[in-house]
CSV table of C-alpha atoms and ligand atoms in Angstrom, one decimal:
chain,number,residue,atom,x,y,z
T,1,MET,CA,-131.0,-4.5,51.8
T,2,LEU,CA,-130.5,-2.1,54.4
T,3,ASP,CA,-127.3,-2.3,56.6
T,4,SER,CA,-127.1,0.3,59.2
T,5,LYS,CA,-123.8,-0.6,60.6
T,6,SER,CA,-121.7,-0.4,57.5
T,7,THR,CA,-118.8,1.9,57.7
T,8,ILE,CA,-118.2,4.2,55.1
T,9,GLY,CA,-115.1,4.8,52.9
T,10,LEU,CA,-113.1,7.1,55.0
T,11,ILE,CA,-109.5,6.8,56.1
T,12,GLU,CA,-110.0,8.6,59.3
T,13,ARG,CA,-106.9,10.1,60.5
T,14,PRO,CA,-107.2,11.1,64.0
T,15,GLY,CA,-105.1,13.9,64.8
T,16,GLN,CA,-104.6,17.3,65.3
T,17,PRO,CA,-105.9,19.6,62.5
T,18,ARG,CA,-103.9,22.3,60.9
T,19,VAL,CA,-105.1,25.7,62.2
T,20,ILE,CA,-104.8,28.7,60.1
T,21,PRO,CA,-104.8,31.8,61.9
T,22,ARG,CA,-107.1,34.8,61.2
T,23,SER,CA,-104.0,36.8,59.9
T,24,ALA,CA,-103.0,33.9,57.5
T,25,HIS,CA,-106.4,33.5,55.6
T,26,GLY,CA,-107.6,36.7,54.8
T,27,ILE,CA,-111.3,36.1,55.4
T,28,SER,CA,-113.0,39.1,57.4
T,29,HIS,CA,-116.4,39.2,59.0
T,30,ALA,CA,-117.3,41.9,56.5
T,31,GLN,CA,-117.5,39.3,53.7
T,32,ILE,CA,-120.0,37.2,55.5
T,33,SER,CA,-123.6,37.5,55.5
T,34,GLU,CA,-124.9,39.3,58.7
T,35,HIS,CA,-127.5,36.8,59.2
T,36,ALA,CA,-125.0,33.9,59.2
T,37,LEU,CA,-122.9,35.8,61.5
T,38,GLU,CA,-125.9,36.5,63.6
T,39,VAL,CA,-126.5,32.9,63.8
T,40,LEU,CA,-122.9,31.9,64.6
T,41,HIS,CA,-122.9,34.4,67.4
T,42,ARG,CA,-126.1,33.3,68.9
T,43,LEU,CA,-125.0,29.5,68.8
T,44,ARG,CA,-121.7,30.7,70.6
T,45,GLN,CA,-123.6,32.6,73.3
T,46,HIS,CA,-125.7,29.3,74.0
T,47,GLN,CA,-122.1,27.7,74.7
T,48,PHE,CA,-122.3,25.6,71.2
T,49,GLN,CA,-119.5,25.6,68.8
T,50,ALA,CA,-120.2,27.2,65.5
T,51,HIS,CA,-118.5,27.4,62.3
T,52,LEU,CA,-118.9,28.0,58.5
T,53,VAL,CA,-118.1,25.6,56.2
T,54,GLY,CA,-118.3,24.3,52.6
T,55,GLY,CA,-118.9,26.4,49.6
T,56,GLY,CA,-118.9,29.7,51.6
T,57,VAL,CA,-115.6,29.3,53.0
T,58,ARG,CA,-114.1,27.8,49.8
T,59,ASP,CA,-115.3,30.7,47.7
T,60,LEU,CA,-114.2,33.4,50.3
T,61,LEU,CA,-110.6,32.0,50.0
T,62,LEU,CA,-111.0,32.1,46.3
T,63,GLY,CA,-112.1,35.7,46.3
T,64,GLN,CA,-115.5,34.6,44.7
T,65,GLU,CA,-118.8,35.7,46.0
T,66,PRO,CA,-120.3,32.8,48.0
T,67,LYS,CA,-123.7,31.7,46.9
T,68,ASP,CA,-124.8,31.0,50.5
T,69,PHE,CA,-123.2,30.2,53.8
T,70,ASP,CA,-123.8,27.0,55.6
T,71,VAL,CA,-123.2,26.8,59.3
T,72,VAL,CA,-122.3,23.6,61.3
T,73,THR,CA,-122.5,23.3,65.1
T,74,ASP,CA,-122.5,20.5,67.7
T,75,ALA,CA,-125.9,21.6,68.7
T,76,THR,CA,-128.5,19.0,67.7
T,77,PRO,CA,-131.3,20.3,65.3
T,78,GLU,CA,-133.7,20.2,68.1
T,79,GLN,CA,-131.3,22.3,70.2
T,80,VAL,CA,-130.8,24.8,67.2
T,81,ARG,CA,-134.6,25.2,67.2
T,82,GLN,CA,-134.7,26.0,70.8
T,83,VAL,CA,-132.2,28.8,70.2
T,84,PHE,CA,-134.0,30.3,67.3
T,85,ARG,CA,-137.7,31.0,67.2
T,86,ASN,CA,-137.7,31.7,63.4
T,87,CYS,CA,-136.4,28.1,62.8
T,88,ARG,CA,-137.8,25.1,61.0
T,89,LEU,CA,-136.4,21.6,60.8
T,90,ILE,CA,-136.3,19.9,57.3
T,91,GLY,CA,-134.9,16.7,55.5
T,92,GLN,CA,-135.2,13.2,55.8
T,93,ARG,CA,-131.8,12.1,54.4
T,94,PHE,CA,-130.0,14.8,56.3
T,95,ARG,CA,-132.1,16.5,59.0
T,96,LEU,CA,-131.0,20.2,59.1
T,97,ALA,CA,-132.2,23.4,60.5
T,98,HIS,CA,-133.4,26.4,58.7
T,99,VAL,CA,-133.2,29.8,60.3
T,100,TYR,CA,-135.5,32.4,58.6
T,101,PHE,CA,-134.5,36.0,58.3
T,102,GLY,CA,-137.2,37.3,56.0
T,103,ARG,CA,-136.6,35.7,52.9
T,104,GLU,CA,-133.0,34.6,53.7
T,105,ILE,CA,-132.5,31.3,55.1
T,106,VAL,CA,-129.4,30.1,57.0
T,107,GLU,CA,-128.9,26.5,57.0
T,108,VAL,CA,-127.6,25.0,60.2
T,109,ALA,CA,-126.3,21.2,60.1
T,110,THR,CA,-125.2,19.2,63.2
T,111,PHE,CA,-121.7,17.5,62.8
T,112,ARG,CA,-122.1,14.3,61.2
T,113,GLY,CA,-120.5,11.1,63.0
T,114,SER,CA,-118.8,8.3,61.4
T,115,GLY,CA,-120.6,5.6,63.1
T,116,SER,CA,-117.7,4.0,64.2
T,117,ALA,CA,-118.2,5.2,67.7
T,118,GLY,CA,-121.3,3.2,67.8
T,119,GLY,CA,-124.1,5.7,67.2
T,120,SER,CA,-127.9,5.0,67.4
T,121,SER,CA,-128.7,2.1,65.0
T,122,GLY,CA,-130.8,3.1,61.9
T,123,ALA,CA,-129.5,6.6,62.0
T,124,ARG,CA,-127.3,5.8,59.0
T,125,GLN,CA,-128.7,3.4,56.3
T,126,LEU,CA,-127.0,2.1,53.3
T,127,ARG,CA,-128.5,0.3,50.2
T,128,ASN,CA,-126.0,-1.2,47.9
T,129,GLY,CA,-123.4,0.9,49.4
T,130,MET,CA,-125.0,3.9,48.9
T,131,ILE,CA,-126.2,6.1,51.8
T,132,VAL,CA,-130.1,6.4,51.9
T,133,ARG,CA,-130.3,8.0,55.4
T,134,ASP,CA,-127.6,9.8,57.5
T,135,ASN,CA,-128.6,11.3,60.9
T,136,LEU,CA,-125.7,10.2,63.1
T,137,TYR,CA,-124.3,13.1,65.0
T,138,GLY,CA,-120.6,13.2,65.6
T,139,THR,CA,-117.6,15.6,66.3
T,140,ILE,CA,-116.2,18.2,64.1
T,141,GLU,CA,-113.5,15.9,63.0
T,142,GLU,CA,-115.8,13.2,62.1
T,143,ASP,CA,-117.9,15.7,60.3
T,144,ALA,CA,-114.7,16.7,58.2
T,145,TRP,CA,-114.0,13.2,57.1
T,146,ARG,CA,-117.4,12.7,55.9
T,147,ARG,CA,-117.3,15.8,53.5
T,148,ASP,CA,-116.8,15.3,49.7
T,149,PHE,CA,-113.8,17.1,48.8
T,150,THR,CA,-111.0,18.6,50.9
T,151,ILE,CA,-111.5,22.1,49.8
T,152,ASN,CA,-115.2,21.8,50.9
T,153,ALA,CA,-114.2,20.8,54.5
T,154,LEU,CA,-112.5,23.9,55.8
T,155,TYR,CA,-114.1,25.3,59.0
T,156,TYR,CA,-114.1,28.9,60.0
T,157,ASP,CA,-114.5,29.1,63.8
T,158,ILE,CA,-116.3,32.0,64.9
T,159,ALA,CA,-114.7,31.7,68.4
T,160,ASP,CA,-111.2,33.0,66.9
T,161,CYS,CA,-111.8,33.6,63.3
T,162,SER,CA,-109.3,30.8,62.5
T,163,LEU,CA,-109.7,28.0,59.7
T,164,ILE,CA,-109.5,24.4,60.8
T,165,ASP,CA,-108.5,21.9,58.2
T,166,TYR,CA,-108.5,18.3,58.9
T,167,ALA,CA,-108.0,17.2,55.3
T,168,GLY,CA,-105.4,19.4,53.7
T,169,GLY,CA,-108.0,21.4,51.8
T,170,PHE,CA,-106.1,24.8,52.5
T,171,ASP,CA,-103.1,23.7,50.4
T,172,ASP,CA,-105.3,22.0,47.8
T,173,LEU,CA,-107.2,25.1,47.6
T,174,ARG,CA,-104.0,27.1,46.7
T,175,ALA,CA,-102.7,24.5,44.4
T,176,GLY,CA,-105.9,24.3,42.5
T,177,VAL,CA,-106.8,20.7,43.0
T,178,LEU,CA,-109.9,18.8,43.6
T,179,ARG,CA,-109.4,16.0,45.7
T,180,LEU,CA,-111.9,13.5,47.3
T,181,ILE,CA,-111.5,12.8,50.9
T,182,GLY,CA,-111.1,9.0,51.7
T,183,GLU,CA,-111.0,6.2,49.2
T,184,PRO,CA,-112.5,7.6,46.0
T,185,VAL,CA,-114.2,4.4,44.6
T,186,GLN,CA,-116.0,3.7,47.7
T,187,ARG,CA,-116.8,7.5,48.3
T,188,TYR,CA,-118.4,7.6,44.7
T,189,ARG,CA,-120.3,4.2,45.5
T,190,GLU,CA,-121.7,5.9,48.7
T,191,ASP,CA,-123.0,8.7,46.7
T,192,PRO,CA,-122.8,8.7,42.9
T,193,VAL,CA,-123.8,12.3,42.8
T,194,ARG,CA,-120.2,13.1,44.0
T,195,MET,CA,-119.0,12.3,40.5
T,196,LEU,CA,-121.3,15.1,39.1
T,197,ARG,CA,-119.9,17.4,42.0
T,198,ALA,CA,-116.4,16.7,40.8
T,199,VAL,CA,-117.3,17.7,37.3
T,200,ARG,CA,-119.3,20.9,38.6
T,201,PHE,CA,-116.4,22.1,40.9
T,202,ALA,CA,-113.6,21.3,38.4
T,203,CYS,CA,-115.5,23.6,35.9
T,204,LYS,CA,-116.7,26.2,38.3
T,205,LEU,CA,-113.4,26.6,39.9
T,206,GLY,CA,-111.1,25.7,37.0
T,207,PHE,CA,-109.2,23.1,39.1
T,208,THR,CA,-107.5,20.1,38.2
T,209,ILE,CA,-108.9,16.8,39.4
T,210,GLU,CA,-106.4,15.0,41.2
T,211,PRO,CA,-105.5,11.5,39.5
T,212,ASN,CA,-107.2,9.2,41.9
T,213,THR,CA,-110.2,11.4,42.3
T,214,GLU,CA,-110.4,11.6,38.4
T,215,ARG,CA,-109.7,8.0,37.3
T,216,PRO,CA,-113.1,6.3,38.7
T,217,LEU,CA,-115.0,8.9,36.7
T,218,PHE,CA,-114.2,7.1,33.3
T,219,GLU,CA,-115.6,3.9,35.0
T,220,LEU,CA,-118.3,4.4,37.5
T,221,GLY,CA,-120.9,6.4,35.3
T,222,TYR,CA,-123.3,3.4,35.7
T,223,LEU,CA,-123.7,4.1,39.4
T,224,LEU,CA,-125.6,7.1,38.4
T,225,ARG,CA,-128.6,4.9,37.4
T,226,GLN,CA,-129.0,4.0,41.2
T,227,VAL,CA,-129.7,7.8,41.9
T,228,PRO,CA,-133.3,8.9,42.4
T,229,GLY,CA,-134.3,10.8,39.2
T,230,ALA,CA,-135.5,13.8,41.2
T,231,ARG,CA,-132.2,14.4,42.9
T,232,LEU,CA,-130.5,14.1,39.5
T,233,PHE,CA,-132.8,16.6,38.2
T,234,ASP,CA,-132.0,19.0,40.9
T,235,GLU,CA,-128.2,18.4,40.4
T,236,LEU,CA,-128.2,18.9,36.6
T,237,ILE,CA,-129.7,22.2,37.3
T,238,LYS,CA,-126.9,23.3,39.2
T,239,LEU,CA,-124.6,21.8,36.7
T,240,PHE,CA,-126.1,23.5,33.7
T,241,HIS,CA,-127.4,26.9,35.1
T,242,SER,CA,-124.2,28.1,36.9
T,243,GLY,CA,-122.9,30.0,34.0
T,244,TYR,CA,-120.5,27.0,32.7
T,245,ALA,CA,-122.8,24.9,31.0
T,246,LEU,CA,-120.7,24.1,27.9
T,247,ALA,CA,-117.7,23.3,30.0
T,248,VAL,CA,-119.8,20.9,32.1
T,249,PHE,CA,-121.2,19.2,28.8
T,250,GLU,CA,-117.7,18.5,27.5
T,251,LYS,CA,-116.3,17.1,30.8
T,252,LEU,CA,-119.3,14.9,31.2
T,253,ARG,CA,-118.9,13.6,27.7
T,254,HIS,CA,-115.1,13.2,28.4
T,255,TYR,CA,-115.8,11.0,31.2
T,256,GLY,CA,-118.5,8.9,29.6
T,257,LEU,CA,-120.9,10.4,32.2
T,258,PHE,CA,-123.3,12.2,29.7
T,259,GLY,CA,-124.5,9.0,28.3
T,260,TYR,CA,-125.9,7.8,31.7
T,261,LEU,CA,-127.9,11.1,32.2
T,262,PHE,CA,-129.2,11.3,28.6
T,263,PRO,CA,-128.7,8.0,27.0
T,264,ALA,CA,-131.0,9.0,23.9
T,265,THR,CA,-129.1,12.2,23.0
T,266,GLU,CA,-125.7,10.5,23.8
T,267,SER,CA,-126.5,7.6,21.1
T,268,CYS,CA,-127.5,10.4,18.7
T,269,LEU,CA,-124.1,12.1,19.5
T,270,ALA,CA,-122.3,9.0,18.8
T,271,THR,CA,-123.7,8.7,15.4
T,272,GLU,CA,-123.4,12.3,14.8
T,273,GLU,CA,-124.4,13.7,11.2
T,274,GLN,CA,-121.7,16.2,9.7
T,275,GLY,CA,-121.1,17.4,13.3
T,276,PHE,CA,-124.6,18.6,13.6
T,277,PRO,CA,-125.9,17.5,16.9
T,278,ILE,CA,-122.8,18.4,18.6
T,279,THR,CA,-123.0,21.9,17.4
T,280,PHE,CA,-126.6,22.3,18.2
T,281,VAL,CA,-126.2,21.2,22.0
T,282,ASN,CA,-122.9,23.2,22.1
T,283,ARG,CA,-124.4,26.4,20.9
T,284,GLY,CA,-127.5,26.0,22.9
T,285,LEU,CA,-125.3,25.8,26.1
T,286,ALA,CA,-123.1,28.3,25.1
T,287,ASN,CA,-126.1,30.5,24.7
T,288,THR,CA,-127.5,29.6,28.2
T,289,ASP,CA,-124.0,30.7,29.7
T,290,GLN,CA,-124.1,33.7,27.6
T,291,ARG,CA,-127.6,34.6,29.1
T,292,ILE,CA,-126.3,34.0,32.7
T,293,ALA,CA,-123.4,36.3,32.1
T,294,GLU,CA,-125.8,38.9,31.1
T,295,ASP,CA,-128.2,38.3,33.9
T,296,LYS,CA,-130.9,37.4,31.5
T,297,PRO,CA,-133.2,34.7,32.9
T,298,VAL,CA,-132.9,30.9,32.0
T,299,THR,CA,-135.5,28.2,32.3
T,300,PRO,CA,-135.1,24.5,32.9
T,301,ALA,CA,-137.8,23.9,30.2
T,302,PHE,CA,-135.5,25.5,27.5
T,303,LEU,CA,-132.4,23.7,29.0
T,304,TYR,CA,-134.0,20.2,28.7
T,305,ALA,CA,-135.5,21.3,25.2
T,306,ILE,CA,-131.9,21.6,24.2
T,307,LEU,CA,-130.6,18.5,25.8
T,308,SER,CA,-133.3,16.3,24.6
T,309,TRP,CA,-134.0,17.8,21.2
T,310,GLU,CA,-131.6,15.6,19.1
T,311,PRO,CA,-133.6,12.2,19.4
T,312,VAL,CA,-137.0,14.1,18.9
T,313,ARG,CA,-135.7,15.8,15.9
T,314,ARG,CA,-134.4,12.7,14.1
T,315,ARG,CA,-137.7,10.9,14.8
T,316,TRP,CA,-139.5,14.1,13.3
T,317,GLU,CA,-137.3,14.0,10.3
T,318,SER,CA,-137.7,10.4,9.7
T,319,LEU,CA,-141.7,10.6,10.0
T,320,MET,CA,-141.6,13.5,7.6
T,321,ALA,CA,-139.4,11.5,5.1
T,322,ALA,CA,-142.0,8.8,5.2
T,323,GLY,CA,-144.5,11.4,4.0
T,324,MET,CA,-146.3,12.4,7.4
T,325,GLY,CA,-146.9,16.1,7.8
T,326,ALA,CA,-144.6,18.4,9.7
T,327,HIS,CA,-147.4,19.2,12.4
T,328,GLU,CA,-148.5,15.4,12.9
T,329,SER,CA,-145.0,14.1,12.7
T,330,ILE,CA,-143.6,16.6,15.5
T,331,GLN,CA,-146.5,15.7,17.7
T,332,LEU,CA,-146.0,12.0,17.2
T,333,ALA,CA,-142.2,12.5,18.0
T,334,ILE,CA,-142.9,14.5,21.0
T,335,SER,CA,-145.5,12.0,22.5
T,336,GLU,CA,-143.1,9.1,21.8
T,337,PHE,CA,-140.4,10.9,23.7
T,338,ASN,CA,-140.4,9.4,27.4
T,339,PRO,CA,-138.0,11.2,29.7
T,340,ARG,CA,-138.1,8.1,32.0
T,341,GLU,CA,-136.6,6.0,29.1
T,342,GLN,CA,-134.6,8.5,27.1
T,343,THR,CA,-133.0,10.5,30.2
T,344,ALA,CA,-132.1,9.2,33.8
T,345,LEU,CA,-134.0,12.2,35.1
T,346,ILE,CA,-137.5,12.6,36.5
T,347,ILE,CA,-138.6,15.9,34.7
T,348,PRO,CA,-141.4,17.5,36.7
T,349,LYS,CA,-144.6,18.1,34.7
T,350,ARG,CA,-144.3,22.0,35.2
T,351,ILE,CA,-141.1,21.6,33.0
T,352,ALA,CA,-141.9,18.9,30.7
T,353,LEU,CA,-145.0,20.7,29.3
T,354,PRO,CA,-143.3,23.9,28.3
T,355,MET,CA,-140.3,21.9,27.0
T,356,ARG,CA,-142.6,20.0,24.8
T,357,GLU,CA,-144.3,23.2,23.7
T,358,ILE,CA,-141.1,24.6,22.5
T,359,TRP,CA,-140.6,21.7,20.3
T,360,SER,CA,-144.2,21.5,19.2
T,361,LEU,CA,-144.2,25.1,18.0
T,362,GLN,CA,-141.2,24.7,15.7
T,363,PRO,CA,-143.0,23.6,12.3
T,364,ARG,CA,-145.3,26.7,12.9
T,365,PHE,CA,-142.5,29.0,12.2
T,366,GLY,CA,-142.7,27.5,8.7
T,367,GLU,CA,-146.1,29.2,8.1
T,368,ARG,CA,-145.6,32.9,7.4
T,369,ALA,CA,-148.8,33.9,5.3
T,370,GLY,CA,-152.3,34.8,6.6
T,371,LYS,CA,-153.3,35.0,10.2
T,372,ARG,CA,-151.2,32.0,11.4
T,373,PRO,CA,-147.8,34.1,12.2
T,374,HIS,CA,-149.8,36.6,14.2
T,375,ARG,CA,-151.5,33.9,16.2
T,376,LEU,CA,-148.1,32.1,16.7
T,377,LEU,CA,-146.6,35.5,17.9
T,378,ALA,CA,-149.3,35.8,20.6
T,379,HIS,CA,-148.6,32.4,22.0
T,380,PRO,CA,-147.3,32.4,25.4
T,381,ARG,CA,-144.5,30.4,24.7
T,382,PHE,CA,-143.6,32.1,21.5
T,383,ARG,CA,-140.5,33.8,22.6
T,384,ALA,CA,-139.0,30.5,24.1
T,385,ALA,CA,-139.8,28.8,20.8
T,386,TYR,CA,-138.2,31.5,18.9
T,387,ASP,CA,-135.1,31.4,20.7
T,388,PHE,CA,-135.0,27.8,20.1
T,389,LEU,CA,-135.6,28.5,16.3
T,390,LEU,CA,-132.7,30.9,16.4
T,391,LEU,CA,-130.3,28.0,17.8
T,392,ARG,CA,-131.6,25.8,15.1
T,393,ALA,CA,-130.8,28.2,12.6
T,394,GLU,CA,-127.3,28.9,13.9
T,395,ALA,CA,-126.7,25.2,14.0
T,396,GLY,CA,-127.6,24.9,10.3
T,397,GLU,CA,-130.8,22.9,10.9
T,398,VAL,CA,-133.2,25.5,9.4
T,399,ASP,CA,-132.6,28.4,6.7
T,400,PRO,CA,-131.3,31.5,8.6
T,401,GLU,CA,-133.5,33.5,6.3
T,402,LEU,CA,-136.5,31.9,8.2
T,403,ALA,CA,-135.1,33.1,11.7
T,404,GLU,CA,-134.3,36.5,10.1
T,405,TRP,CA,-137.9,37.0,9.0
T,406,TRP,CA,-139.2,36.2,12.4
T,407,THR,CA,-136.9,38.6,14.0
T,408,ARG,CA,-138.1,41.3,11.5
T,409,PHE,CA,-141.7,40.3,12.1
T,410,GLN,CA,-141.5,40.8,15.9
T,411,GLU,CA,-139.8,44.2,15.3
T,412,ALA,CA,-142.3,45.3,12.6
T,413,GLY,CA,-145.3,47.6,13.2
T,414,ALA,CA,-148.8,46.4,12.5
T,415,GLN,CA,-148.8,47.5,8.7
T,416,GLU,CA,-145.5,46.0,8.2
T,417,ARG,CA,-146.8,42.8,9.6
T,418,GLU,CA,-149.7,43.0,7.5
T,419,ARG,CA,-147.5,43.4,4.4
T,420,MET,CA,-145.2,40.6,5.4
T,421,THR,CA,-147.8,38.1,6.1
T,422,VAL,CA,-149.8,38.5,2.7
T,423,HIS,CA,-150.4,35.3,1.2
T,424,PRO,CA,-148.0,35.0,-1.9
T,425,ARG,CA,-151.0,34.1,-4.3
T,426,VAL,CA,-152.8,37.2,-3.1
T,427,ALA,CA,-149.5,39.2,-3.4
T,428,LYS,CA,-149.0,37.9,-6.9
T,429,ARG,CA,-152.6,38.6,-8.0
T,430,GLY,CA,-152.3,42.4,-6.6
T,431,ARG,CA,-149.0,42.7,-8.6
T,432,SER,CA,-150.5,41.2,-11.9
T,433,ARG,CA,-153.4,43.5,-11.5
T,434,ARG,CA,-151.2,46.6,-11.1
T,435,ARG,CA,-149.4,45.4,-14.2
T,436,ALA,CA,-152.5,45.0,-16.2
T,437,ALA,CA,-153.7,48.5,-15.1
T,438,ALA,CA,-150.2,50.0,-16.2
T,439,HIS,CA,-150.4,48.4,-19.5
T,440,ALA,CA,-154.0,49.6,-20.0
U,501,LIG,P1,-122.2,25.6,46.1
U,501,LIG,O1,-123.1,25.8,47.2
U,501,LIG,O2,-121.2,26.7,46.0
U,501,LIG,O3,-122.6,24.8,44.9
U,501,LIG,P2,-121.1,23.8,48.1
U,501,LIG,O4,-119.8,23.2,48.3
U,501,LIG,O5,-121.3,24.8,49.3
U,501,LIG,O6,-121.1,24.4,46.7
U,501,LIG,P3,-123.5,22.2,48.7
U,501,LIG,O7,-124.3,21.4,48.0
U,501,LIG,O8,-124.2,23.6,49.1
U,501,LIG,O9,-122.3,22.7,47.9
U,501,LIG,O10,-123.0,21.5,50.1
U,501,LIG,C1,-122.4,22.3,51.1
U,501,LIG,C2,-121.3,21.3,51.7
U,501,LIG,O11,-121.8,20.0,52.1
U,501,LIG,C3,-120.2,21.1,50.7
U,501,LIG,O12,-119.2,21.8,50.6
U,501,LIG,C4,-119.5,19.8,51.3
U,501,LIG,O13,-118.8,19.9,52.2
U,501,LIG,C5,-120.8,19.1,51.9
U,501,LIG,N1,-121.6,18.1,50.9
U,501,LIG,C6,-122.5,18.4,49.9
U,501,LIG,N2,-122.8,17.4,49.1
U,501,LIG,C7,-122.1,16.4,49.7
U,501,LIG,C8,-121.9,14.8,49.3
U,501,LIG,N3,-122.8,14.5,48.2
U,501,LIG,N4,-120.9,14.3,50.0
U,501,LIG,C9,-120.2,14.8,50.7
U,501,LIG,N5,-120.5,15.9,51.4
U,501,LIG,C10,-121.1,16.7,50.6
U,502,LIG,MG1,-123.5,25.8,49.3
């Protein structure tokens, strides 16, 4: 049922915000992208308010390099479009303006209202307490109370370069505390993705989650089932592809959230065989973090191949134990793997296909004679499948000698490769002929 009038879980505390002057916060224009500055100045010139907010401000205050700069204003998206010719309006759930500067996009949002002042009906819609549409505009103060964490609700005002702090984020930031604004249970109910964001920011920033914000994480994981699979998919990429995937995995498991995202993997982890599955996922994620630290590319297909391998591997093994061949059984195990049942995500085809290929190439590494290794080497997915094999070897799932052989095979020249792939029977025949000749 849609309910457009429900109020959301905020304790609004009307009052004066704390204003931190330029001299006391240390952010300078030199640290802000020139395009974001241009947008801020232009909005001001047109008599609108213009602020930076969110991760950009937070990261600058922490001395980290922001990923992007989000601008907020009292101009409506349509008014923003009138100020900038290079502007497009996007979004259903949140209507936003994108201002284009070549490849760089500066996102401009209009202050969100709380609805308590009686906005246009239907602009905010809730379903089972969850916000499904949110286009109610308001004041900067209302906007601040609607944000997720206090440290994400600091506004950098371009008019005088001060910081505006309604929710106490400046002190929380200095204390290293992650605190939800408002009543935590209700705020998680409105948008369960905030639970994943709590984990993400705690890991990314190394912050402590304030007890009232933390407690519901142990209990409300089931709410993740209501989140559309495509949104979860996007959020998980941010969680696992930001350089701290291993810490995220451990925290998600600590709060019992992982099982709502990857139920099939979680049930394997719960009945772990000599620590093996944990080792495999841990190693895979540590490897992802290391690649990011070294600026090497990472792909969602490889990530999901790691996170969902365990149930597939177990099925593969049990089919082989029942007498089915390695190729046939992996194909069957993969075809039975249904992301919609075994994960809470919707994995797009362009990612599910290469993920399956990484898995289905695994038994082919066992064939080291004749033309087959050459063919496997030429396969477009060879490199990813080989990296996957290395992880399996590290985790004790395959003989490290096999992985080493493939490492050498790639590095070898053509002649050496021929020598390495001589069929054992042919090699034996060659040797006995040489022996016979020596005896003659
Ligand atoms: P980063 O971009 O570094 O991952 P961020 O805090 O900027 O972190 P975004 O997803 O870019 O995260 O969101 C920008 C801002 O929008 C946040 O800082 C927060 O104020 C607000 N916000 C984002 N998602 C939510 C949410 N689910 N509920 C409430 N506020 C949110
Ligand atoms: Mg951001």
